[in-house]
């Protein structure tokens, strides 16, 4: 890895690692133009205060949990558990932790776009305090997500339930904000079912876990990439700017880069920054931008059934049926359907023959193609694909 140091006119030193600049907290006194794919070294509040207002699309934060651990923890075989005992996770009292949380959340709110959203992850030690502060300063709760760990660490003392989950809070900037939610992408990721607010994903282990020079895990709370993948796919678009104020070893940046998003990291620990830089250098972005986004159905161009008819795909007289063959109707020249007792649009006739209040005619009606029944929606999608290709 290439490292070099630079001195600013005022005597401040900055560390540069590769292409990502590691900026000192006192190197810029005023708000600077937004720079992405960069890691800012030092205090996250100071770094965020230098960024332009309303400039970030999503903030993912994994703040110190304030675990309040007392003494060492050992397994039944008396081996020591490598838990979170770092200085950055220690606060004198709850009041000090709350003040810390207010400071970074207010700084985050200032730089978040009105259309952006903020995610915070935590455990029972801190997430309720953070949630209260989020509401106090004006954020609007959208969901709380339960990350259920498929391989949690046991409760070795046997005095409590196994702590098998963490909680993510997803917020918009205010009640009326028009935030990004890629509903169709989440549904596709879940094999056609609505994505629920309980996510079962494993802890970060194996080759994904970054080790220090001593062979032990470098960061005690490194999150799995699968968790960040789901967050960023759900709430950002390609090209969006994602900021992580507690960057650690760069999981947020690595997933953002892979998915064609831009990242900004803030981190105090030089070892974490160095590890993040090495990690990011190995990440390859998906080359074809078309593979990175799932257009919502609402954003797709509207195709009337009449367009399919006039294009000759389903000419007048074509017999349509439901998948069971129980109901049939014929296509009329004006793009409506006629059955034995009903006449109207594909939706109206589909609802009428079933005695239902509503019907999606595109998925209800089918046409026989050889030995198969094909939903007429296939023809609509073909027209849409042609329109997209022309644009």
PDB file of C-alpha atoms in Angstrom, residues 20 40 58 70 85 90 93 113 122 165 177 181 189 241 245 261 311 316 332 359:
ATOM      1  CA  UNK A  20      -8.738   7.741  -0.946  1.00  0.00           C
ATOM      2  CA  UNK A  40     -12.219  11.305   6.611  1.00  0.00           C
ATOM      3  CA  UNK A  58     -28.384   7.776   2.845  1.00  0.00           C
ATOM      4  CA  UNK A  70     -17.957  -5.521  33.614  1.00  0.00           C
ATOM      5  CA  UNK A  85     -13.885  -3.695  25.346  1.00  0.00           C
ATOM      6  CA  UNK A  90     -16.903   3.418  26.884  1.00  0.00           C
ATOM      7  CA  UNK A  93     -22.706   7.534  32.070  1.00  0.00           C
ATOM      8  CA  UNK A 113     -31.089  15.308   1.725  1.00  0.00           C
ATOM      9  CA  UNK A 122     -27.771  -1.111  17.794  1.00  0.00           C
ATOM     10  CA  UNK A 165     -30.631 -10.146  17.341  1.00  0.00           C
ATOM     11  CA  UNK A 177     -40.420  13.250   3.155  1.00  0.00           C
ATOM     12  CA  UNK A 181     -37.778   2.580  -1.081  1.00  0.00           C
ATOM     13  CA  UNK A 189     -34.784 -10.531  -3.386  1.00  0.00           C
ATOM     14  CA  UNK A 241     -24.073   9.089  -1.949  1.00  0.00           C
ATOM     15  CA  UNK A 245     -20.005   8.143  10.281  1.00  0.00           C
ATOM     16  CA  UNK A 261     -23.129   3.897  -5.093  1.00  0.00           C
ATOM     17  CA  UNK A 311     -49.730  -3.888 -32.790  1.00  0.00           C
ATOM     18  CA  UNK A 316     -59.515  -8.898 -32.599  1.00  0.00           C
ATOM     19  CA  UNK A 332     -62.595  -6.616 -29.549  1.00  0.00           C
ATOM     20  CA  UNK A 359     -59.016  -7.687 -11.020  1.00  0.00           C
TER      21      UNK A 359
END
